[in-house]
């Protein structure tokens, strides 16, 4: 079971001190937070993608490759990568590059993005959000698995003889999660390809997420990727921890009350009783998190939202200390002891995917042929291609 | 002899409330008429002011508290509805419209409804027909032809009793017709639903759609048969 944190990348005024961090400050601090996540023993750092203020994370692969360079074990990922407004060709290239630079310590989670004005900034239309997401992933999937792709779809210019470079590390595509909270088609796509499914598990009662996760598990089995228990499920959640329940509530309340996502809506206590939010002592957070497994079955990744709503960086770093010291070790032991042996303990790592593809053989290392100006002639621009053309006509 | 479930939704906030009074008079008439015709009626009353505390969360985060959930369950199972509101500033009360705006679009499809409003002046009389009717048309509910409206002077006028009688009779006839149930049984799929809508009951997923084909590696482009110039055509 992997534990980690996910950041929305919001730059929010601290309602207690009145301080609004600059972009420079927040970007420096997110790196500290990510590095500290590894120091306290967490496994995963995820960052969102946004293209409007007050968010800073427009370029997740740049941030994540920097974080990967500063860490040893941490898996870097996204929460989420916009599969709608990004060209899947650019996604294939950028995330393959991140995969190389991080030594395979990465995966990514795809999401649609629900901010309508962002779509036209990238030449798209939110009314086509769902077909865009589905079609773009279909292309992305092929770009990482076929050296040369011919492709024609509804939304982007056709591709003839296109090769996405660099080829994925060891010629094994990065593991992909599909994030969704209300769209059966996305769960179906995750199941069809045998990819992971992630529910943010933040805003709604658990029943809401249960239905789609159950559907995803059933369809994963239907498509022959394994049993329902073997499907790869990830969950979000948010926690605020203090030594005792009262301190946690007192410290978090001003941030909750003014948080852009909940501000002026339900009370914190209502939100705690109706959603997966846990505010309290380590034991309370542990107890609440354990209910996720009861609701959704054995799952492989738990990400907590800890750095939002204007919480100052020192408080966030302290939250990580508490998570790493008092919460996650207990959760690891508890969840491992309860896990059905049929269910995987972790989502597939790069090493797992390499073994699955090659067994004991050494992985393919693509080496390009000399430049001939196109990819169209012959089967592949790489030297190991069986159908490579060895001689070219000269004029 | 059939057992009918009638749900009364009242947005009156004072106690006693004239809105609730109008709703109760209509409900009593519906019950009497149904009984005369050999039916039993069970009544659930949803006093919207009791949902006020849960309303901010419902509006801002779609988080439904326990009272909202009970109200929605009752409406989903209802054979007929009486919906009554006071008129404020020339419109149905904000509480009333907010409540119906939170409901799933398909929760009330085909259900017969008596629309009723109260006001301090007869100048608000058209609020029922011009505003509330539009809201229920959007929800594809079936408001009865006779609208109920009572301003201060109507409470002493026997004509109000006549209109209540008319509306109640219309509601009973529509309820007896079984229209809402027939729509649900015969044509439910022809309406637009979202996953988990209709109060959380609409959970079927249509696997045979263009989007599902696209989700499983298919293409949105037209098939060769649709295009006479497609080179793929034999």
Coordinates of C-alpha atoms in Angstrom, one line a residue:
Chain A
X1 CA 0.0 0.0 0.0
X2 CA 1.4 3.4 -1.0
X3 CA 0.8 6.5 1.0
X4 CA 1.4 10.0 -0.2
X5 CA 0.2 13.5 -0.6
X6 CA -1.5 15.4 -3.4
X7 CA -1.4 19.1 -4.0
X8 CA -3.9 21.2 -5.8
X9 CA -1.3 23.9 -6.1
X10 CA -3.5 26.7 -4.9
X11 CA -1.9 29.9 -3.6
X12 CA -4.4 31.0 -1.0
X13 CA -4.2 33.7 1.6
X14 CA -3.6 32.4 5.1
X15 CA -6.7 33.5 6.9
X16 CA -5.0 33.5 10.3
X17 CA -1.9 35.6 9.4
X18 CA -3.4 37.4 6.4
X19 CA -0.3 36.5 4.4
X20 CA -0.7 35.6 0.7
X21 CA 2.5 33.7 -0.5
X22 CA 4.0 34.9 -3.7
X23 CA 4.2 32.5 -6.6
X24 CA 8.0 32.2 -6.0
X25 CA 7.5 31.4 -2.3
X26 CA 4.8 28.8 -3.0
X27 CA 6.8 27.1 -5.7
X28 CA 9.9 26.9 -3.4
X29 CA 7.8 25.6 -0.6
X30 CA 6.1 22.9 -2.7
X31 CA 9.5 21.5 -3.4
X32 CA 10.3 21.5 0.4
X33 CA 7.0 19.7 1.0
X34 CA 7.6 17.0 -1.6
X35 CA 11.2 16.4 -0.3
X36 CA 9.9 16.2 3.3
X37 CA 7.2 13.7 2.2
X38 CA 10.0 11.3 1.4
X39 CA 11.9 12.2 4.6
X40 CA 9.0 11.2 6.7
X41 CA 8.5 7.9 4.9
X42 CA 5.7 8.6 2.5
X43 CA 5.8 7.0 -1.0
X44 CA 4.1 9.4 -3.4
X45 CA 3.9 13.0 -4.3
X46 CA 1.2 14.2 -6.7
X47 CA 0.5 17.7 -8.1
X48 CA -2.4 19.0 -10.1
X49 CA -2.4 20.9 -13.3
X50 CA -4.0 24.3 -13.6
X51 CA -3.7 27.2 -16.1
X52 CA -5.2 30.1 -14.1
X53 CA -4.4 32.0 -11.0
X54 CA -4.4 31.4 -8.0
X55 CA -2.7 28.1 -9.0
X56 CA 0.9 27.7 -9.9
X57 CA 1.2 24.2 -11.4
X58 CA 0.8 24.8 -15.1
X59 CA 3.9 22.6 -15.9
X60 CA 3.8 19.5 -13.7
X61 CA 6.6 17.6 -15.5
X62 CA 9.1 20.3 -14.9
X63 CA 8.3 20.4 -11.2
X64 CA 8.1 16.7 -10.9
X65 CA 11.4 16.0 -12.6
X66 CA 13.1 18.5 -10.3
X67 CA 11.5 16.8 -7.3
X68 CA 12.6 13.4 -8.6
X69 CA 16.1 14.7 -8.9
X70 CA 16.1 15.7 -5.2
X71 CA 14.7 12.4 -3.9
X72 CA 15.6 8.8 -3.9
X73 CA 12.5 6.7 -3.5
X74 CA 9.5 9.0 -3.9
X75 CA 7.2 8.3 -6.8
X76 CA 6.1 11.5 -8.5
X77 CA 2.7 11.7 -10.2
X78 CA -0.1 14.0 -11.0
X79 CA -3.5 14.8 -9.7
X80 CA -4.4 15.3 -12.4
X81 CA -2.9 15.8 -15.9
X82 CA -5.4 17.4 -18.2
X83 CA -6.1 14.9 -20.9
X84 CA -8.5 17.3 -22.6
X85 CA -6.7 20.5 -23.2
X86 CA -3.2 19.0 -23.6
X87 CA -2.3 17.6 -26.9
X88 CA -1.7 13.8 -26.3
X89 CA 1.4 14.0 -28.5
X90 CA 2.9 16.5 -26.1
X91 CA 1.8 14.4 -23.1
X92 CA 3.5 11.3 -24.6
X93 CA 6.7 13.2 -25.0
X94 CA 6.8 15.1 -21.7
X95 CA 5.9 12.2 -19.5
X96 CA 8.2 9.8 -21.3
X97 CA 11.0 12.3 -20.6
X98 CA 10.0 12.5 -16.9
X99 CA 10.0 8.7 -16.8
X100 CA 13.6 8.7 -18.1
X101 CA 14.8 11.4 -15.7
X102 CA 13.1 9.9 -12.7
X103 CA 14.4 6.4 -13.5
X104 CA 10.8 5.1 -13.7
X105 CA 9.8 6.6 -10.4
X106 CA 6.7 8.2 -11.8
X107 CA 3.2 7.5 -13.1
X108 CA 0.4 9.9 -14.0
X109 CA -3.3 10.4 -13.4
X110 CA -5.6 11.7 -16.1
X111 CA -8.5 14.0 -15.6
X112 CA -10.7 16.2 -17.6
X113 CA -10.6 19.6 -15.9
X114 CA -13.9 21.3 -15.2
X115 CA -13.0 25.0 -15.7
X116 CA -14.8 26.0 -18.8
X117 CA -12.7 29.1 -19.7
X118 CA -9.5 27.0 -19.8
X119 CA -10.6 25.0 -22.8
X120 CA -10.7 27.7 -25.4
X121 CA -7.2 29.0 -24.2
X122 CA -6.0 25.7 -25.7
X123 CA -8.3 25.6 -28.7
X124 CA -10.8 23.3 -27.1
X125 CA -14.4 23.3 -26.0
X126 CA -15.6 22.0 -22.7
X127 CA -18.8 20.7 -24.2
X128 CA -16.6 18.1 -26.0
X129 CA -14.8 17.4 -22.7
X130 CA -15.7 13.7 -22.5
X131 CA -15.1 12.6 -26.1
X132 CA -11.9 14.7 -26.0
X133 CA -10.7 12.8 -22.9
X134 CA -11.5 9.4 -24.3
X135 CA -10.1 10.0 -27.8
X136 CA -6.9 11.7 -26.5
X137 CA -6.2 8.8 -24.2
X138 CA -6.8 6.3 -27.0
X139 CA -4.0 8.1 -28.9
X140 CA -1.7 8.5 -25.9
X141 CA -2.0 4.8 -25.2
X142 CA -0.8 4.0 -28.7
X143 CA 2.0 6.6 -28.8
X144 CA 3.7 4.9 -25.9
X145 CA 3.3 1.4 -27.3
X146 CA 3.9 1.7 -31.1
X147 CA 7.1 3.2 -32.5
X148 CA 5.3 4.6 -35.5
X149 CA 1.7 5.7 -35.3
X150 CA -0.8 6.5 -38.1
X151 CA -3.8 8.0 -36.5
X152 CA -6.9 10.0 -37.4
X153 CA -9.5 11.2 -34.9
X154 CA -12.1 13.9 -34.4
X155 CA -10.1 16.5 -32.5
X156 CA -6.5 16.8 -33.6
X157 CA -4.7 16.8 -36.9
X158 CA -4.1 13.3 -38.2
X159 CA -0.7 11.7 -37.7
X160 CA 1.1 9.9 -40.4
X161 CA 4.2 7.9 -39.5
X162 CA 4.7 9.8 -36.2
X163 CA 7.1 8.6 -33.6
X164 CA 6.9 10.0 -30.1
X165 CA 10.3 10.5 -28.6
X166 CA 11.9 9.5 -26.4
X167 CA 10.4 6.1 -26.4
X168 CA 9.3 5.2 -22.8
X169 CA 12.0 4.0 -20.4
X170 CA 12.9 0.4 -21.2
X171 CA 10.1 0.6 -23.8
X172 CA 7.5 0.2 -21.1
X173 CA 4.7 2.8 -21.0
X174 CA 4.2 4.7 -17.7
X175 CA 1.4 3.4 -15.5
X176 CA -1.7 5.5 -15.9
X177 CA -4.6 6.2 -13.5
X178 CA -7.9 7.6 -14.7
X179 CA -9.4 10.0 -12.2
X180 CA -13.1 10.4 -12.2
X181 CA -15.9 11.1 -9.8
X182 CA -19.0 10.9 -11.8
X183 CA -18.3 9.5 -15.3
X184 CA -18.9 5.8 -16.0
X185 CA -17.2 6.2 -19.4
X186 CA -13.9 7.1 -17.7
X187 CA -14.2 4.1 -15.4
X188 CA -14.9 1.9 -18.4
X189 CA -11.8 3.2 -20.2
X190 CA -9.6 2.6 -17.2
X191 CA -11.0 -1.0 -17.0
X192 CA -10.7 -1.6 -20.8
X193 CA -7.0 -0.8 -20.8
X194 CA -6.3 -2.4 -17.4
X195 CA -5.2 1.0 -16.0
X196 CA -5.7 2.3 -12.5
X197 CA -8.8 4.1 -11.3
X198 CA -8.7 7.0 -8.8
X199 CA -11.5 8.6 -6.9
X200 CA -10.6 11.9 -5.3
X201 CA -12.8 11.0 -2.3
X202 CA -13.1 14.6 -1.1
X203 CA -16.4 16.3 -1.6
X204 CA -19.0 13.6 -1.4
X205 CA -20.3 10.8 0.8
X206 CA -18.5 7.5 0.2
X207 CA -21.7 6.0 -1.4
X208 CA -21.1 8.3 -4.4
X209 CA -17.7 6.8 -5.1
X210 CA -18.6 3.2 -4.2
X211 CA -20.8 2.8 -7.3
X212 CA -18.2 3.8 -9.8
X213 CA -15.4 1.9 -8.1
X214 CA -17.6 -1.2 -8.1
X215 CA -18.4 -0.7 -11.8
X216 CA -14.6 -0.2 -12.6
X217 CA -13.8 -3.5 -10.7
X218 CA -16.5 -5.4 -12.6
X219 CA -15.4 -4.1 -16.0
X220 CA -11.7 -4.7 -15.2
X221 CA -12.5 -8.4 -14.7
X222 CA -14.8 -8.3 -17.7
X223 CA -11.9 -7.2 -20.0
X224 CA -9.7 -10.0 -18.6
X225 CA -7.1 -8.0 -16.7
X226 CA -7.6 -10.0 -13.5
X227 CA -10.2 -10.4 -10.9
X228 CA -12.2 -7.6 -9.4
X229 CA -10.0 -7.6 -6.3
X230 CA -6.9 -7.3 -8.6
X231 CA -8.1 -4.0 -10.1
X232 CA -5.9 -1.1 -9.1
X233 CA -7.7 1.5 -7.1
X234 CA -6.5 4.8 -5.6
X235 CA -8.2 7.2 -3.3
X236 CA -7.8 10.7 -2.2
X237 CA -8.8 12.1 1.2
X238 CA -8.0 14.9 3.4
X239 CA -6.8 15.0 7.0
X240 CA -5.7 17.5 9.5
X241 CA -4.0 16.1 12.5
X242 CA -3.1 17.4 16.0
X243 CA -2.2 15.7 19.3
X244 CA -5.9 15.7 20.3
X245 CA -9.2 16.2 18.6
X246 CA -9.9 19.6 20.1
X247 CA -6.6 21.1 19.0
X248 CA -7.0 19.7 15.5
X249 CA -10.5 21.3 15.2
X250 CA -9.3 24.6 16.7
X251 CA -6.3 24.8 14.4
X252 CA -8.0 23.8 11.2
X253 CA -11.3 25.6 11.6
X254 CA -10.2 29.1 10.3
X255 CA -8.7 27.4 7.2
X256 CA -11.7 25.2 6.6
X257 CA -14.1 28.1 7.0
X258 CA -12.4 30.2 4.4
X259 CA -11.2 27.5 2.0
X260 CA -12.4 28.4 -1.4
X261 CA -13.9 24.9 -2.0
X262 CA -16.0 24.8 1.2
X263 CA -16.2 28.3 2.4
X264 CA -19.6 29.4 3.7
X265 CA -21.1 26.0 2.9
X266 CA -21.4 23.2 5.4
X267 CA -19.9 23.4 8.8
X268 CA -16.7 21.5 9.4
X269 CA -18.5 19.0 11.6
X270 CA -21.1 18.4 8.9
X271 CA -18.4 17.9 6.4
X272 CA -16.6 15.5 8.6
X273 CA -19.7 13.4 9.1
X274 CA -20.8 13.4 5.5
X275 CA -17.5 13.2 3.6
X276 CA -14.1 11.5 4.1
X277 CA -12.6 14.6 5.7
X278 CA -10.9 13.7 9.0
X279 CA -9.8 16.3 11.5
X280 CA -8.5 14.9 14.8
X281 CA -6.0 13.0 16.7
X282 CA -3.8 10.4 14.9
X283 CA -6.0 7.7 16.1
X284 CA -9.1 9.4 14.7
X285 CA -7.5 9.9 11.3
X286 CA -6.4 6.2 11.4
X287 CA -9.9 5.0 12.2
X288 CA -11.5 7.1 9.5
X289 CA -9.0 6.1 6.9
X290 CA -9.5 2.4 7.7
X291 CA -13.2 2.9 6.8
X292 CA -12.2 3.5 3.2
X293 CA -11.0 -0.1 2.8
X294 CA -14.4 -1.3 4.3
X295 CA -16.2 0.9 1.7
X296 CA -14.1 0.3 -1.4
X297 CA -12.2 -2.9 -0.8
X298 CA -8.5 -3.3 -0.8
X299 CA -6.8 -0.5 -2.6
X300 CA -3.3 0.3 -3.5
X301 CA -2.7 4.1 -3.1
X302 CA -3.9 6.6 -0.6
X303 CA -3.2 10.3 -1.2
X304 CA -4.0 13.0 1.4
X305 CA -4.6 16.6 0.6
X306 CA -2.5 18.6 3.2
X307 CA -1.2 21.8 1.7
X308 CA -4.3 23.7 0.6
X309 CA -6.5 26.5 1.9
X310 CA -3.7 28.8 2.9
X311 CA -2.1 26.5 5.5
X312 CA 1.4 27.9 6.1
X313 CA 4.3 25.8 5.0
X314 CA 5.6 25.1 8.5
X315 CA 2.2 23.7 9.5
X316 CA 2.1 21.6 6.4
X317 CA 5.6 20.2 7.1
X318 CA 4.4 19.5 10.7
X319 CA 1.4 17.7 9.3
X320 CA 3.8 15.5 7.3
X321 CA 5.7 14.7 10.5
X322 CA 2.5 13.6 12.2
X323 CA 1.4 11.6 9.2
X324 CA 4.8 9.9 8.8
X325 CA 5.3 9.2 12.5
X326 CA 1.9 8.4 14.0
X327 CA -0.5 7.7 11.2
X328 CA 1.0 6.0 8.2
X329 CA 3.0 3.3 10.0
X330 CA -0.2 2.2 11.8
X331 CA -2.2 2.3 8.6
X332 CA 0.4 0.3 6.7
X333 CA 0.4 -2.5 9.3
X334 CA -3.4 -2.5 9.7
X335 CA -4.2 -2.5 6.0
X336 CA -1.5 -5.1 5.3
X337 CA -2.9 -7.4 7.9
X338 CA -6.4 -7.1 6.6
X339 CA -5.5 -7.3 2.9
X340 CA -7.0 -10.2 0.9
X341 CA -4.0 -12.0 -0.5
X342 CA -5.6 -11.9 -3.9
X343 CA -5.4 -8.1 -4.0
X344 CA -2.1 -6.5 -5.0
X345 CA -0.3 -4.6 -2.2
X346 CA 0.9 -1.8 -4.4
X347 CA 0.1 -0.4 -7.8
X348 CA 2.6 -1.6 -10.5
X349 CA 6.0 0.0 -10.3
X350 CA 8.3 0.5 -13.3
X351 CA 10.2 -2.6 -12.2
X352 CA 7.0 -4.6 -12.1
X353 CA 6.0 -3.5 -15.5
X354 CA 9.4 -4.3 -16.9
X355 CA 9.2 -7.8 -15.4
X356 CA 5.7 -8.3 -16.8
X357 CA 6.8 -7.4 -20.3
X358 CA 10.3 -9.0 -20.4
X359 CA 10.4 -11.6 -17.7
X360 CA 14.1 -12.3 -17.2
X361 CA 15.2 -10.9 -20.5
X362 CA 16.8 -7.5 -20.6
X363 CA 14.5 -4.7 -21.7
X364 CA 14.6 -3.2 -25.2
X365 CA 16.7 -0.1 -25.5
X366 CA 15.6 1.7 -28.7
X367 CA 18.5 3.1 -30.8
X368 CA 17.4 5.3 -33.7
X369 CA 18.6 4.8 -37.2
X370 CA 20.5 7.7 -38.8
X371 CA 18.2 10.6 -39.8
X372 CA 16.5 10.0 -43.1
X373 CA 14.0 12.8 -42.8
X374 CA 10.9 10.8 -42.3
X375 CA 9.5 7.9 -40.4
X376 CA 7.3 6.6 -43.1
X377 CA 9.6 4.4 -45.1
X378 CA 10.1 1.1 -43.4
X379 CA 8.5 -0.2 -40.2
X380 CA 10.4 1.7 -37.5
X381 CA 13.0 4.4 -37.2
X382 CA 14.8 2.2 -34.7
X383 CA 17.7 -0.1 -35.4
X384 CA 16.1 -3.2 -33.9
X385 CA 13.1 -3.1 -36.1
X386 CA 12.7 -6.3 -38.1
X387 CA 11.5 -4.6 -41.2
X388 CA 14.0 -1.8 -41.1
X389 CA 15.1 -0.7 -44.6
X390 CA 18.8 -1.2 -44.8
X391 CA 19.4 0.6 -48.1
X392 CA 17.9 3.6 -49.5
X393 CA 17.8 4.6 -53.2
X394 CA 20.1 7.5 -54.1
X395 CA 19.2 10.0 -56.7
Chain B
X1 CA -58.7 0.2 -4.2
X2 CA -55.2 1.5 -4.3
X3 CA -52.8 2.9 -1.7
X4 CA -51.5 6.2 -2.8
X5 CA -48.5 8.1 -1.4
X6 CA -49.0 11.9 -1.3
X7 CA -46.1 14.2 -0.4
X8 CA -46.8 17.7 0.7
X9 CA -44.0 20.2 0.3
X10 CA -44.6 23.5 2.1
X11 CA -42.2 26.5 2.1
X12 CA -44.2 28.5 4.7
X13 CA -41.9 29.7 7.5
X14 CA -44.2 31.1 10.1
X15 CA -46.2 29.0 12.6
X16 CA -49.0 28.8 11.9
X17 CA -48.3 29.4 8.3
X18 CA -51.0 30.3 5.7
X19 CA -49.0 28.5 3.1
X20 CA -49.1 25.3 5.2
X21 CA -52.8 26.0 5.8
X22 CA -53.5 26.1 2.1
X23 CA -51.5 23.0 1.5
X24 CA -53.3 21.2 4.3
X25 CA -56.7 22.2 2.9
X26 CA -55.8 20.8 -0.6
X27 CA -54.3 17.7 1.0
X28 CA -57.5 17.1 3.0
X29 CA -59.6 17.4 -0.1
X30 CA -57.4 15.0 -2.0
X31 CA -57.6 12.5 0.8
X32 CA -61.4 12.8 1.1
X33 CA -62.0 12.4 -2.7
X34 CA -59.6 9.5 -2.9
X35 CA -61.3 7.8 0.0
X36 CA -64.7 8.3 -1.7
X37 CA -63.4 6.6 -4.7
X38 CA -62.2 3.7 -2.6
X39 CA -58.5 4.5 -2.2
X40 CA -56.3 4.9 0.8
X41 CA -53.8 7.8 0.9
X42 CA -50.7 8.0 3.1
X43 CA -49.3 11.5 3.6
X44 CA -45.8 12.7 4.1
X45 CA -45.3 16.3 4.8
X46 CA -42.0 18.0 4.0
X47 CA -41.8 21.3 5.9
X48 CA -39.0 23.1 4.1
X49 CA -38.0 25.3 7.0
X50 CA -36.8 22.2 8.7
X51 CA -34.3 21.7 5.9
X52 CA -33.0 25.3 6.2
X53 CA -29.9 24.2 8.1
X54 CA -29.0 21.7 5.4
X55 CA -29.6 24.0 2.5
X56 CA -26.2 25.8 2.3
X57 CA -24.4 22.5 2.0
X58 CA -26.9 21.2 -0.5
X59 CA -26.6 24.4 -2.7
X60 CA -22.8 24.9 -2.4
X61 CA -21.5 21.3 -2.4
X62 CA -24.4 19.1 -3.4
X63 CA -24.0 17.5 0.0
X64 CA -27.3 16.3 1.2
X65 CA -28.0 16.0 4.9
X66 CA -30.3 13.4 6.5
X67 CA -33.4 15.5 6.2
X68 CA -32.8 16.3 2.5
X69 CA -32.2 12.6 1.9
X70 CA -35.5 11.7 3.6
X71 CA -37.4 14.3 1.6
X72 CA -35.9 13.1 -1.6
X73 CA -36.7 9.5 -0.8
X74 CA -40.3 10.5 -0.1
X75 CA -40.6 12.4 -3.3
X76 CA -39.1 9.6 -5.3
X77 CA -41.8 7.2 -4.0
X78 CA -44.6 9.7 -4.3
X79 CA -47.7 9.1 -6.5
X80 CA -48.7 12.8 -6.2
X81 CA -47.4 16.0 -4.7
X82 CA -48.8 19.2 -3.2
X83 CA -46.2 22.0 -3.5
X84 CA -47.0 25.2 -1.7
X85 CA -45.0 28.4 -1.2
X86 CA -45.4 32.0 0.0
X87 CA -44.8 34.7 -2.6
X88 CA -42.0 37.1 -1.7
X89 CA -41.0 40.1 -3.8
X90 CA -43.2 38.9 -6.7
X91 CA -41.7 35.4 -6.8
X92 CA -41.9 32.0 -5.1
X93 CA -39.9 32.0 -1.9
X94 CA -36.1 31.4 -2.3
X95 CA -36.4 28.4 0.0
X96 CA -39.0 26.8 -2.3
X97 CA -37.1 27.3 -5.5
X98 CA -33.7 26.4 -3.9
X99 CA -35.2 23.1 -2.7
X100 CA -36.4 22.1 -6.2
X101 CA -33.2 23.3 -7.8
X102 CA -31.2 20.8 -5.7
X103 CA -33.3 17.8 -6.8
X104 CA -32.2 15.6 -9.6
X105 CA -33.8 16.6 -12.9
X106 CA -35.5 13.2 -13.3
X107 CA -36.8 12.8 -9.8
X108 CA -40.4 14.0 -10.5
X109 CA -40.9 13.0 -14.1
X110 CA -44.7 12.6 -14.8
X111 CA -45.8 13.0 -11.2
X112 CA -49.0 15.0 -10.8
X113 CA -48.6 18.1 -8.7
X114 CA -50.9 20.7 -7.2
X115 CA -49.2 24.1 -7.3
X116 CA -50.2 26.5 -4.6
X117 CA -49.1 29.9 -3.4
X118 CA -50.1 32.4 -0.8
X119 CA -49.5 36.2 -0.7
X120 CA -50.4 39.4 1.0
X121 CA -51.9 40.9 -2.1
X122 CA -53.8 39.6 -5.1
X123 CA -51.3 41.4 -7.4
X124 CA -49.1 38.3 -7.0
X125 CA -51.7 36.0 -8.4
X126 CA -49.9 35.0 -11.6
X127 CA -46.7 33.8 -9.8
X128 CA -48.1 30.2 -9.8
X129 CA -48.9 30.1 -13.5
X130 CA -46.0 32.2 -14.8
X131 CA -43.2 31.1 -12.5
X132 CA -43.9 27.9 -10.6
X133 CA -45.4 26.2 -13.6
X134 CA -42.2 26.8 -15.6
X135 CA -40.1 25.2 -12.8
X136 CA -42.2 22.1 -12.8
X137 CA -42.3 22.0 -16.6
X138 CA -38.5 21.9 -16.5
X139 CA -38.7 19.0 -14.0
X140 CA -41.2 17.3 -16.4
X141 CA -43.7 17.0 -13.5
X142 CA -47.4 17.2 -14.3
X143 CA -49.0 20.2 -12.6
X144 CA -52.8 20.0 -12.5
X145 CA -54.7 22.5 -14.7
X146 CA -56.1 24.5 -11.7
X147 CA -53.6 26.5 -9.8
X148 CA -54.2 27.5 -6.2
X149 CA -53.5 31.0 -5.1
X150 CA -54.7 32.6 -1.9
X151 CA -54.1 36.3 -0.9
X152 CA -55.5 37.8 2.2
X153 CA -59.0 38.4 0.8
X154 CA -59.3 34.9 -0.6
X155 CA -59.4 33.2 2.8
X156 CA -62.9 34.6 3.3
X157 CA -64.1 33.8 -0.2
X158 CA -65.9 30.5 -0.8
X159 CA -64.5 30.6 -4.3
X160 CA -61.1 29.4 -2.9
X161 CA -62.9 26.3 -1.6
X162 CA -64.2 25.6 -5.1
X163 CA -60.8 25.9 -6.6
X164 CA -59.3 23.7 -4.0
X165 CA -62.0 21.1 -4.8
X166 CA -61.3 21.4 -8.5
X167 CA -57.5 21.0 -8.1
X168 CA -57.9 18.1 -5.7
X169 CA -60.2 16.3 -8.1
X170 CA -57.8 16.9 -11.0
X171 CA -54.9 15.5 -8.9
X172 CA -56.9 12.4 -7.9
X173 CA -57.8 11.7 -11.5
X174 CA -54.3 12.0 -12.7
X175 CA -53.1 9.8 -9.8
X176 CA -55.6 7.2 -10.7
X177 CA -54.5 7.2 -14.3
X178 CA -51.2 5.8 -13.2
X179 CA -49.4 8.1 -15.7
X180 CA -46.2 8.6 -13.8
X181 CA -45.8 4.9 -13.2
X182 CA -46.5 4.1 -16.8
X183 CA -43.9 6.6 -18.0
X184 CA -41.4 5.1 -15.6
X185 CA -42.2 1.5 -16.8
X186 CA -42.5 2.2 -20.5
X187 CA -40.5 5.2 -21.5
X188 CA -38.0 5.8 -18.7
X189 CA -35.0 5.3 -21.0
X190 CA -36.2 8.0 -23.3
X191 CA -35.5 10.7 -20.6
X192 CA -32.1 12.1 -19.8
X193 CA -30.6 10.7 -16.6
X194 CA -27.2 11.0 -15.0
X195 CA -25.4 8.3 -13.1
X196 CA -26.9 8.1 -9.7
X197 CA -29.8 10.6 -10.5
X198 CA -33.5 10.2 -9.7
X199 CA -32.5 10.4 -6.0
X200 CA -29.6 7.9 -6.4
X201 CA -31.6 5.1 -8.0
X202 CA -30.7 5.6 -11.6
X203 CA -27.6 3.4 -11.7
X204 CA -27.8 1.5 -15.0
X205 CA -24.9 2.2 -17.3
X206 CA -25.6 2.1 -21.0
X207 CA -22.6 0.2 -22.4
X208 CA -24.0 0.6 -26.0
X209 CA -23.3 4.2 -26.6
X210 CA -20.9 6.2 -28.9
X211 CA -19.0 7.4 -25.8
X212 CA -18.6 3.8 -24.5
X213 CA -17.3 2.7 -27.8
X214 CA -14.8 5.6 -27.8
X215 CA -13.8 4.7 -24.2
X216 CA -12.9 1.2 -25.4
X217 CA -10.6 2.2 -28.1
X218 CA -13.2 2.9 -30.8
X219 CA -13.5 6.0 -33.0
X220 CA -16.1 8.8 -33.2
X221 CA -15.6 9.1 -36.9
X222 CA -18.5 8.1 -39.1
X223 CA -18.6 4.6 -40.3
X224 CA -18.0 3.8 -44.0
X225 CA -21.7 3.0 -44.5
X226 CA -22.7 6.6 -43.5
X227 CA -20.5 8.2 -46.2
X228 CA -21.1 7.4 -49.9
X229 CA -17.7 8.6 -50.8
X230 CA -15.8 6.6 -48.2
X231 CA -13.0 4.6 -49.9
X232 CA -13.6 1.8 -47.3
X233 CA -17.0 1.1 -48.9
X234 CA -17.0 -2.1 -50.9

